Amino acid sequence: MIDGREKKGMKTKKALLNATITLIAEHGLEALSASSIAKKVNVSKASVFHHFDSMETIQQEAFIFAVVLMHEALEQIYQEAKETDSFADIMLKCFLFFMEENNKHYLNLINVQMQFVVKSSYDAEFEELIYGKESEKTPFDFFETLVDDFYGDKLDAKDLELVNDLLATYLSGFATFFISMANKEWLISLWKENIKMIEIYIQSLIEG
Amino acid sequence: MIDGREKKGMKTKKALLNATITLIAEHGLEALSASSIAKKVNVSKASVFHHFDSMETIQQEAFIFAVVLMHEALEQIYQEAKETDSFADIMLKCFLFFMEENNKHYLNLINVQMQFVVKSSYDAEFEELIYGKESEKTPFDFFETLVDDFYGDKLDAKDLELVNDLLATYLSGFATFFISMANKEWLISLWKENIKMIEIYIQSLIEG
């Protein structure tokens, strides 16, 4: 049973992780410190280390938290749309969600993940810290489910994997433009074209 | 006329820029310092600042240098292949070039560019420093030329732009996996599939 104190503790922990994500996205991973997180949540530095063993743990848990938040958001969009919408419509809805002014925190999640990818490329210890501990779900898993639900009975396993791998790559490409604050309208029209391209490709796999 | 001293100076400057790229790729942008660059080239710190006004100038010139090096490499592959190879073959050759063990420095160029993109996302001053001063050519320009040479007479201007923009996005996506040191064979087979996908898409644009 979760008592009041435990509940409050979880709320603080969540606030600390959200603050960590905002700080990384706004000032960069290198500028992150326990003091800056404490200040943002308006708690003491000791409170930060009450919830996390070390700065390493904070980064590790923030990564997993970011992945889970993203997955949950996508999953909710999907659950609300799956009965009525086409594959293309759902793909578009997912994209638009991250573009909305109100969902800046979700855009920050992408930024944080890109920073983690880049830092991992030259820091093997950091890579082990972040990617060594597997998260249960990733945003890529979500798109795998989406493709599988719509095309699982039309494509064989090898082709499904190809589509998923290509999609993962393209998502990373769009993520780069997301964080570069590229022109929104351009990005949306390009994403629409990307969906079209994928559908044409899937059709060629089905026929071929 | 370039005299001997000037020539030696240019050689040192080039060595400093190459060292800067290696250092950023291997230890991260934040760890870069004039001392580390000087040490790598075996010159004095004063010599570094003889060639560059400031650390900002070094980063700025390293960015432009990286872009030029990449463009030159791609251009050379293209010049050697354009008379005999198909669009798909040239696309593949470009990719394989960056994967070769001997061309690690070229993989570093991609890494440096990714780090610059990511840092620019949260540091407006840095963004202005790096992207404010336009480089004459970008690697994306190269692919634009490639697409134009092969499909310029079959696609209208709007469709050509679409293909180029999609290609730019996909290149960024593959760059993410490049620097993540993803499995090479997987990456190559995925790139081949990506080329196929683009060709199918171009065909659909031509027909439709």
Tab-separated table of C-alpha atoms in Angstrom:
chain	number	residue	atom	x	y	z
A	1	MET	CA	0.000	0.000	0.000
A	2	ILE	CA	1.231	3.456	-0.870
A	3	ASP	CA	0.896	5.877	2.017
A	4	GLY	CA	0.779	9.651	1.828
A	5	ARG	CA	4.459	10.227	2.338
A	6	GLU	CA	5.400	7.718	-0.348
A	7	LYS	CA	2.966	9.357	-2.749
A	8	LYS	CA	4.472	12.768	-2.114
A	9	GLY	CA	7.927	11.291	-2.639
A	10	MET	CA	6.924	9.884	-6.005
A	11	LYS	CA	5.481	13.229	-7.000
A	12	THR	CA	8.739	14.975	-6.119
A	13	LYS	CA	10.757	12.363	-7.993
A	14	LYS	CA	8.633	12.863	-11.082
A	15	ALA	CA	9.018	16.640	-10.787
A	16	LEU	CA	12.802	16.217	-10.524
A	17	LEU	CA	12.889	14.057	-13.646
A	18	ASN	CA	10.733	16.496	-15.594
A	19	ALA	CA	12.963	19.355	-14.474
A	20	THR	CA	16.028	17.352	-15.548
A	21	ILE	CA	14.554	16.894	-19.019
A	22	THR	CA	13.704	20.582	-19.350
A	23	LEU	CA	17.164	21.632	-18.175
A	24	ILE	CA	18.979	19.269	-20.553
A	25	ALA	CA	16.837	20.426	-23.477
A	26	GLU	CA	17.266	24.108	-22.674
A	27	HIS	CA	20.871	24.310	-21.542
A	28	GLY	CA	22.511	21.074	-22.663
A	29	LEU	CA	23.573	17.911	-20.891
A	30	GLU	CA	26.955	19.323	-19.852
A	31	ALA	CA	25.379	22.178	-17.908
A	32	LEU	CA	23.180	19.843	-15.816
A	33	SER	CA	23.843	19.880	-12.078
A	34	ALA	CA	22.060	18.794	-8.915
A	35	SER	CA	21.811	22.466	-7.876
A	36	SER	CA	20.114	23.477	-11.123
A	37	ILE	CA	17.579	20.636	-10.778
A	38	ALA	CA	16.927	21.474	-7.111
A	39	LYS	CA	16.443	25.139	-7.946
A	40	LYS	CA	13.983	24.378	-10.731
A	41	VAL	CA	11.792	22.193	-8.481
A	42	ASN	CA	12.320	24.450	-5.492
A	43	VAL	CA	13.721	21.744	-3.224
A	44	SER	CA	17.103	21.351	-1.551
A	45	LYS	CA	20.083	19.707	-3.200
A	46	ALA	CA	19.916	17.087	-0.440
A	47	SER	CA	16.402	16.241	-1.577
A	48	VAL	CA	17.711	15.554	-5.084
A	49	PHE	CA	20.214	13.073	-3.667
A	50	HIS	CA	17.539	11.589	-1.441
A	51	HIS	CA	15.734	10.473	-4.604
A	52	PHE	CA	18.777	9.614	-6.717
A	53	ASP	CA	22.094	8.073	-5.706
A	54	SER	CA	24.158	10.224	-8.031
A	55	MET	CA	24.137	12.482	-11.079
A	56	GLU	CA	24.629	9.326	-13.147
A	57	THR	CA	21.427	7.827	-11.737
A	58	ILE	CA	19.518	11.015	-12.500
A	59	GLN	CA	20.595	10.922	-16.145
A	60	GLN	CA	19.860	7.229	-16.412
A	61	GLU	CA	16.401	7.566	-14.897
A	62	ALA	CA	15.656	10.704	-16.917
A	63	PHE	CA	16.403	8.741	-20.079
A	64	ILE	CA	14.038	5.926	-19.137
A	65	PHE	CA	11.433	8.452	-17.984
A	66	ALA	CA	11.696	10.267	-21.349
A	67	VAL	CA	11.230	7.032	-23.255
A	68	VAL	CA	8.220	6.037	-21.164
A	69	LEU	CA	6.581	9.486	-21.459
A	70	MET	CA	6.987	9.418	-25.222
A	71	HIS	CA	5.679	5.912	-25.525
A	72	GLU	CA	2.633	6.707	-23.389
A	73	ALA	CA	1.789	9.776	-25.458
A	74	LEU	CA	2.019	7.857	-28.727
A	75	GLU	CA	0.060	4.955	-27.285
A	76	GLN	CA	-2.759	7.263	-26.236
A	77	ILE	CA	-2.988	8.859	-29.664
A	78	TYR	CA	-3.112	5.378	-31.142
A	79	GLN	CA	-5.797	4.052	-28.817
A	80	GLU	CA	-8.038	6.997	-29.630
A	81	ALA	CA	-7.532	6.702	-33.382
A	82	LYS	CA	-7.038	3.037	-34.193
A	83	GLU	CA	-10.688	2.155	-34.780
A	84	THR	CA	-11.368	4.959	-37.220
A	85	ASP	CA	-8.131	6.245	-38.732
A	86	SER	CA	-5.901	4.997	-41.533
A	87	PHE	CA	-2.214	4.182	-41.077
A	88	ALA	CA	-1.312	7.488	-42.704
A	89	ASP	CA	-3.680	9.475	-40.476
A	90	ILE	CA	-2.268	7.957	-37.313
A	91	MET	CA	1.290	8.573	-38.466
A	92	LEU	CA	0.367	12.186	-39.099
A	93	LYS	CA	-1.371	12.596	-35.736
A	94	CYS	CA	1.714	11.311	-33.917
A	95	PHE	CA	3.877	13.839	-35.698
A	96	LEU	CA	1.533	16.772	-35.161
A	97	PHE	CA	1.344	15.985	-31.459
A	98	PHE	CA	5.056	16.741	-31.021
A	99	MET	CA	4.695	19.945	-33.029
A	100	GLU	CA	1.940	21.472	-30.914
A	101	GLU	CA	2.888	24.578	-28.984
A	102	ASN	CA	1.393	23.086	-25.803
A	103	ASN	CA	3.474	19.949	-26.074
A	104	LYS	CA	6.865	21.567	-25.881
A	105	HIS	CA	7.820	19.144	-23.134
A	106	TYR	CA	7.435	16.289	-25.608
A	107	LEU	CA	9.686	18.059	-28.067
A	108	ASN	CA	12.176	18.343	-25.209
A	109	LEU	CA	12.056	14.553	-24.845
A	110	ILE	CA	13.292	14.226	-28.410
A	111	ASN	CA	16.021	16.768	-27.799
A	112	VAL	CA	17.198	14.907	-24.685
A	113	GLN	CA	17.287	11.613	-26.540
A	114	MET	CA	19.347	13.149	-29.351
A	115	GLN	CA	21.807	14.559	-26.817
A	116	PHE	CA	22.100	11.122	-25.221
A	117	VAL	CA	22.753	9.499	-28.601
A	118	VAL	CA	25.430	12.036	-29.469
A	119	LYS	CA	27.202	11.890	-26.104
A	120	SER	CA	27.160	8.082	-26.234
A	121	SER	CA	29.050	8.243	-29.518
A	122	TYR	CA	32.242	9.485	-27.846
A	123	ASP	CA	31.748	8.480	-24.220
A	124	ALA	CA	31.650	4.703	-23.764
A	125	GLU	CA	30.952	4.941	-20.033
A	126	PHE	CA	28.002	7.196	-20.646
A	127	GLU	CA	26.745	4.865	-23.350
A	128	GLU	CA	26.854	1.936	-20.944
A	129	LEU	CA	25.100	4.010	-18.285
A	130	ILE	CA	22.266	5.075	-20.559
A	131	TYR	CA	21.795	2.169	-22.924
A	132	GLY	CA	23.178	-0.608	-20.735
A	133	LYS	CA	19.995	-0.666	-18.674
A	134	GLU	CA	17.289	-1.587	-21.139
A	135	SER	CA	14.068	0.306	-20.974
A	136	GLU	CA	10.988	-1.846	-21.313
A	137	LYS	CA	9.613	0.056	-24.264
A	138	THR	CA	10.987	2.493	-26.791
A	139	PRO	CA	9.196	4.885	-29.152
A	140	PHE	CA	10.455	2.702	-31.998
A	141	ASP	CA	8.507	-0.205	-30.453
A	142	PHE	CA	5.394	1.859	-30.786
A	143	PHE	CA	5.856	2.291	-34.521
A	144	GLU	CA	6.616	-1.392	-34.800
A	145	THR	CA	3.221	-2.152	-33.252
A	146	LEU	CA	1.559	0.348	-35.572
A	147	VAL	CA	3.076	-1.181	-38.711
A	148	ASP	CA	2.354	-4.679	-37.469
A	149	ASP	CA	-1.311	-3.917	-36.727
A	150	PHE	CA	-1.870	-2.476	-40.191
A	151	TYR	CA	0.394	-4.635	-42.342
A	152	GLY	CA	1.271	-7.677	-40.230
A	153	ASP	CA	-1.004	-9.962	-42.247
A	154	LYS	CA	0.137	-8.625	-45.618
A	155	LEU	CA	3.919	-8.619	-45.199
A	156	ASP	CA	6.240	-11.437	-44.215
A	157	ALA	CA	8.471	-11.126	-41.158
A	158	LYS	CA	11.555	-10.017	-43.129
A	159	ASP	CA	9.682	-7.249	-44.928
A	160	LEU	CA	8.046	-6.087	-41.712
A	161	GLU	CA	11.476	-5.779	-40.135
A	162	LEU	CA	12.736	-3.797	-43.134
A	163	VAL	CA	9.843	-1.353	-42.913
A	164	ASN	CA	10.387	-0.952	-39.177
A	165	ASP	CA	14.119	-0.387	-39.525
A	166	LEU	CA	13.613	2.165	-42.284
A	167	LEU	CA	10.985	3.901	-40.190
A	168	ALA	CA	13.327	4.032	-37.202
A	169	THR	CA	15.999	5.654	-39.374
A	170	TYR	CA	13.594	8.190	-40.827
A	171	LEU	CA	12.270	9.034	-37.372
A	172	SER	CA	15.831	9.816	-36.302
A	173	GLY	CA	16.230	12.013	-39.360
A	174	PHE	CA	13.077	13.941	-38.608
A	175	ALA	CA	14.161	14.208	-34.963
A	176	THR	CA	17.286	16.052	-36.154
A	177	PHE	CA	15.116	18.584	-37.969
A	178	PHE	CA	12.712	18.745	-35.011
A	179	ILE	CA	15.455	19.883	-32.683
A	180	SER	CA	16.941	22.189	-35.324
A	181	MET	CA	13.718	24.149	-35.117
A	182	ALA	CA	13.249	23.830	-38.844
A	183	ASN	CA	10.234	25.518	-40.392
A	184	LYS	CA	7.134	23.721	-39.072
A	185	GLU	CA	5.063	23.834	-42.214
A	186	TRP	CA	7.928	22.511	-44.278
A	187	LEU	CA	8.483	19.728	-41.785
A	188	ILE	CA	4.817	18.722	-41.707
A	189	SER	CA	4.517	18.650	-45.481
A	190	LEU	CA	7.722	16.614	-45.645
A	191	TRP	CA	6.417	14.154	-43.064
A	192	LYS	CA	3.229	13.736	-45.118
A	193	GLU	CA	5.375	12.987	-48.149
A	194	ASN	CA	7.420	10.571	-46.071
A	195	ILE	CA	4.256	8.686	-45.097
A	196	LYS	CA	3.247	8.536	-48.763
A	197	MET	CA	6.677	7.193	-49.678
A	198	ILE	CA	6.487	4.500	-47.024
A	199	GLU	CA	3.021	3.472	-48.150
A	200	ILE	CA	4.166	3.209	-51.781
A	201	TYR	CA	7.118	1.135	-50.623
A	202	ILE	CA	4.943	-1.153	-48.497
A	203	GLN	CA	2.654	-1.597	-51.491
A	204	SER	CA	5.639	-2.590	-53.626
A	205	LEU	CA	6.639	-5.148	-51.001
A	206	ILE	CA	3.109	-6.567	-50.909
A	207	GLU	CA	2.963	-6.828	-54.685
A	208	GLY	CA	6.511	-7.995	-55.165
B	1	MET	CA	52.488	34.220	-54.810
B	2	ILE	CA	52.626	31.846	-51.908
B	3	ASP	CA	56.057	31.704	-50.309
B	4	GLY	CA	57.447	28.892	-48.201
B	5	ARG	CA	56.465	30.345	-44.857
B	6	GLU	CA	52.918	30.950	-45.972
B	7	LYS	CA	52.695	27.378	-47.256
B	8	LYS	CA	53.916	26.010	-43.952
B	9	GLY	CA	51.383	28.192	-42.157
B	10	MET	CA	48.544	26.797	-44.238
B	11	LYS	CA	49.735	23.285	-43.538
B	12	THR	CA	49.739	23.956	-39.810
B	13	LYS	CA	46.304	25.527	-39.976
B	14	LYS	CA	44.943	22.482	-41.773
B	15	ALA	CA	46.564	20.194	-39.212
B	16	LEU	CA	44.963	22.223	-36.410
B	17	LEU	CA	41.535	21.935	-38.031
B	18	ASN	CA	41.922	18.195	-38.557
B	19	ALA	CA	43.021	17.802	-34.943
B	20	THR	CA	40.002	19.831	-33.817
B	21	ILE	CA	37.674	17.508	-35.713
B	22	THR	CA	39.302	14.389	-34.265
B	23	LEU	CA	39.180	15.800	-30.734
B	24	ILE	CA	35.513	16.800	-30.973
B	25	ALA	CA	34.579	13.392	-32.387
B	26	GLU	CA	36.555	11.474	-29.776
B	27	HIS	CA	35.976	13.520	-26.629
B	28	GLY	CA	33.036	15.787	-27.340
B	29	LEU	CA	32.676	19.454	-28.145
B	30	GLU	CA	32.627	20.501	-24.470
B	31	ALA	CA	36.063	18.995	-23.819
B	32	LEU	CA	37.711	20.925	-26.663
B	33	SER	CA	40.433	23.380	-25.637
B	34	ALA	CA	43.286	25.226	-27.289
B	35	SER	CA	45.751	23.176	-25.207
B	36	SER	CA	44.315	19.867	-26.377
B	37	ILE	CA	44.500	20.991	-30.017
B	38	ALA	CA	48.069	22.285	-29.572
B	39	LYS	CA	49.116	19.042	-27.911
B	40	LYS	CA	47.646	16.908	-30.692
B	41	VAL	CA	49.506	18.835	-33.436
B	42	ASN	CA	52.616	19.246	-31.300
B	43	VAL	CA	52.694	23.026	-31.470
B	44	SER	CA	52.389	25.695	-28.790
B	45	LYS	CA	49.093	27.111	-27.591
B	46	ALA	CA	50.307	30.479	-28.905
B	47	SER	CA	50.591	28.942	-32.354
B	48	VAL	CA	46.910	27.915	-32.167
B	49	PHE	CA	45.929	31.496	-31.451
B	50	HIS	CA	48.264	32.720	-34.162
B	51	HIS	CA	46.059	30.894	-36.662
B	52	PHE	CA	42.704	31.540	-35.025
B	53	ASP	CA	41.412	34.581	-33.154
B	54	SER	CA	39.542	32.595	-30.541
B	55	MET	CA	38.040	29.219	-29.620
B	56	GLU	CA	34.866	30.408	-31.353
B	57	THR	CA	36.760	30.941	-34.609
B	58	ILE	CA	38.290	27.467	-34.356
B	59	GLN	CA	34.871	25.857	-34.009
B	60	GLN	CA	33.457	27.952	-36.811
B	61	GLU	CA	36.309	27.169	-39.184
B	62	ALA	CA	36.300	23.490	-38.198
B	63	PHE	CA	32.642	23.312	-39.160
B	64	ILE	CA	33.255	24.841	-42.585
B	65	PHE	CA	36.358	22.674	-43.029
B	66	ALA	CA	34.305	19.547	-42.195
B	67	VAL	CA	31.632	20.485	-44.710
B	68	VAL	CA	34.203	21.140	-47.429
B	69	LEU	CA	36.114	17.890	-46.762
B	70	MET	CA	32.886	15.904	-46.955
B	71	HIS	CA	31.768	17.616	-50.106
B	72	GLU	CA	35.131	17.051	-51.787
B	73	ALA	CA	35.109	13.348	-50.929
B	74	LEU	CA	31.588	12.863	-52.289
B	75	GLU	CA	32.405	14.901	-55.374
B	76	GLN	CA	35.419	12.748	-56.133
B	77	ILE	CA	33.429	9.524	-55.820
B	78	TYR	CA	30.866	11.016	-58.154
B	79	GLN	CA	33.336	12.180	-60.787
B	80	GLU	CA	34.868	8.725	-60.934
B	81	ALA	CA	31.528	6.929	-61.177
B	82	LYS	CA	29.150	9.210	-63.049
B	83	GLU	CA	29.893	7.935	-66.545
B	84	THR	CA	29.406	4.280	-65.762
B	85	ASP	CA	27.316	3.866	-62.614
B	86	SER	CA	23.602	4.015	-61.930
B	87	PHE	CA	22.023	6.394	-59.418
B	88	ALA	CA	21.707	3.517	-56.946
B	89	ASP	CA	25.332	2.457	-57.376
B	90	ILE	CA	26.629	5.959	-56.745
B	91	MET	CA	24.406	6.344	-53.690
B	92	LEU	CA	25.810	3.083	-52.380
B	93	LYS	CA	29.427	4.044	-53.100
B	94	CYS	CA	29.016	7.293	-51.158
B	95	PHE	CA	27.688	5.393	-48.163
B	96	LEU	CA	30.354	2.698	-48.252
B	97	PHE	CA	33.069	5.336	-48.381
B	98	PHE	CA	32.132	6.608	-44.929
B	99	MET	CA	32.018	3.058	-43.578
B	100	GLU	CA	35.533	2.093	-44.613
B	101	GLU	CA	37.963	1.471	-41.799
B	102	ASN	CA	40.542	3.743	-43.475
B	103	ASN	CA	38.102	6.626	-43.677
B	104	LYS	CA	37.451	7.031	-39.980
B	105	HIS	CA	38.254	10.722	-40.290
B	106	TYR	CA	35.254	11.090	-42.603
B	107	LEU	CA	33.030	9.361	-40.068
B	108	ASN	CA	34.348	11.896	-37.556
B	109	LEU	CA	33.122	14.688	-39.824
B	110	ILE	CA	29.604	13.323	-39.495
B	111	ASN	CA	29.964	13.062	-35.747
B	112	VAL	CA	31.173	16.668	-35.495
B	113	GLN	CA	28.289	17.902	-37.595
B	114	MET	CA	25.787	16.051	-35.399
B	115	GLN	CA	27.327	17.578	-32.288
B	116	PHE	CA	27.049	21.017	-33.869
B	117	VAL	CA	23.386	20.444	-34.739
B	118	VAL	CA	22.590	19.281	-31.211
B	119	LYS	CA	24.446	22.105	-29.461
B	120	SER	CA	22.789	24.646	-31.742
B	121	SER	CA	19.394	23.390	-30.554
B	122	TYR	CA	19.866	24.841	-27.063
B	123	ASP	CA	22.563	27.459	-27.583
B	124	ALA	CA	21.405	30.298	-29.824
B	125	GLU	CA	24.785	32.050	-29.760
B	126	PHE	CA	26.514	28.886	-30.876
B	127	GLU	CA	23.918	28.391	-33.599
B	128	GLU	CA	24.595	31.885	-34.919
B	129	LEU	CA	28.345	31.273	-34.751
B	130	ILE	CA	28.183	28.018	-36.684
B	131	TYR	CA	25.293	28.466	-39.066
B	132	GLY	CA	25.307	32.249	-39.310
B	133	LYS	CA	28.286	32.176	-41.645
B	134	GLU	CA	27.134	30.247	-44.676
B	135	SER	CA	29.443	27.672	-46.111
B	136	GLU	CA	29.615	27.681	-49.886
B	137	LYS	CA	28.635	24.063	-50.246
B	138	THR	CA	27.005	21.448	-48.020
B	139	PRO	CA	26.900	17.658	-48.350
B	140	PHE	CA	23.174	18.032	-48.992
B	141	ASP	CA	24.038	20.147	-52.050
B	142	PHE	CA	25.992	17.210	-53.377
B	143	PHE	CA	22.983	14.911	-53.228
B	144	GLU	CA	20.896	17.619	-54.832
B	145	THR	CA	23.290	17.647	-57.781
B	146	LEU	CA	23.193	13.857	-57.941
B	147	VAL	CA	19.396	13.699	-58.029
B	148	ASP	CA	19.245	16.550	-60.494
B	149	ASP	CA	21.747	14.927	-62.876
B	150	PHE	CA	19.815	11.660	-62.924
B	151	TYR	CA	16.221	12.836	-62.665
B	152	GLY	CA	16.249	16.545	-63.498
B	153	ASP	CA	14.705	15.984	-66.907
B	154	LYS	CA	12.043	13.566	-65.649
B	155	LEU	CA	10.750	15.380	-62.567
B	156	ASP	CA	9.345	18.875	-62.259
B	157	ALA	CA	10.946	21.390	-59.906
B	158	LYS	CA	8.481	20.756	-57.052
B	159	ASP	CA	9.025	16.998	-57.124
B	160	LEU	CA	12.783	17.410	-57.334
B	161	GLU	CA	12.671	19.552	-54.219
B	162	LEU	CA	10.573	16.936	-52.426
B	163	VAL	CA	13.024	14.177	-53.270
B	164	ASN	CA	15.935	16.324	-52.113
B	165	ASP	CA	14.266	17.281	-48.847
B	166	LEU	CA	13.353	13.673	-48.113
B	167	LEU	CA	16.889	12.605	-48.922
B	168	ALA	CA	18.314	15.254	-46.576
B	169	THR	CA	16.093	13.964	-43.776
B	170	TYR	CA	17.034	10.344	-44.386
B	171	LEU	CA	20.723	11.246	-44.507
B	172	SER	CA	20.357	12.819	-41.063
B	173	GLY	CA	18.659	9.651	-39.835
B	174	PHE	CA	21.431	7.455	-41.143
B	175	ALA	CA	23.974	9.854	-39.646
B	176	THR	CA	22.444	9.176	-36.230
B	177	PHE	CA	22.977	5.455	-36.700
B	178	PHE	CA	26.448	6.065	-38.144
B	179	ILE	CA	27.602	7.791	-34.992
B	180	SER	CA	25.789	5.260	-32.783
B	181	MET	CA	28.186	2.678	-34.155
B	182	ALA	CA	25.274	0.525	-35.208
B	183	ASN	CA	26.054	-2.814	-36.824
B	184	LYS	CA	27.704	-2.069	-40.160
B	185	GLU	CA	26.151	-4.874	-42.171
B	186	TRP	CA	22.706	-3.974	-40.935
B	187	LEU	CA	23.308	-0.339	-41.788
B	188	ILE	CA	24.533	-1.129	-45.311
B	189	SER	CA	21.611	-3.426	-46.087
B	190	LEU	CA	19.254	-0.776	-44.739
B	191	TRP	CA	20.854	1.903	-46.893
B	192	LYS	CA	20.417	-0.331	-49.945
B	193	GLU	CA	16.757	-0.705	-49.061
B	194	ASN	CA	16.525	3.042	-48.577
B	195	ILE	CA	17.875	3.605	-52.086
B	196	LYS	CA	15.324	1.129	-53.444
B	197	MET	CA	12.557	2.956	-51.614
B	198	ILE	CA	13.639	6.303	-53.009
B	199	GLU	CA	13.810	4.902	-56.532
B	200	ILE	CA	10.316	3.436	-56.233
B	201	TYR	CA	9.094	6.778	-54.945
B	202	ILE	CA	10.775	8.709	-57.770
B	203	GLN	CA	9.196	6.286	-60.242
B	204	SER	CA	5.781	6.974	-58.716
B	205	LEU	CA	6.381	10.707	-59.089
B	206	ILE	CA	7.411	10.263	-62.726
B	207	GLU	CA	4.337	8.160	-63.477
B	208	GLY	CA	1.885	10.113	-61.463
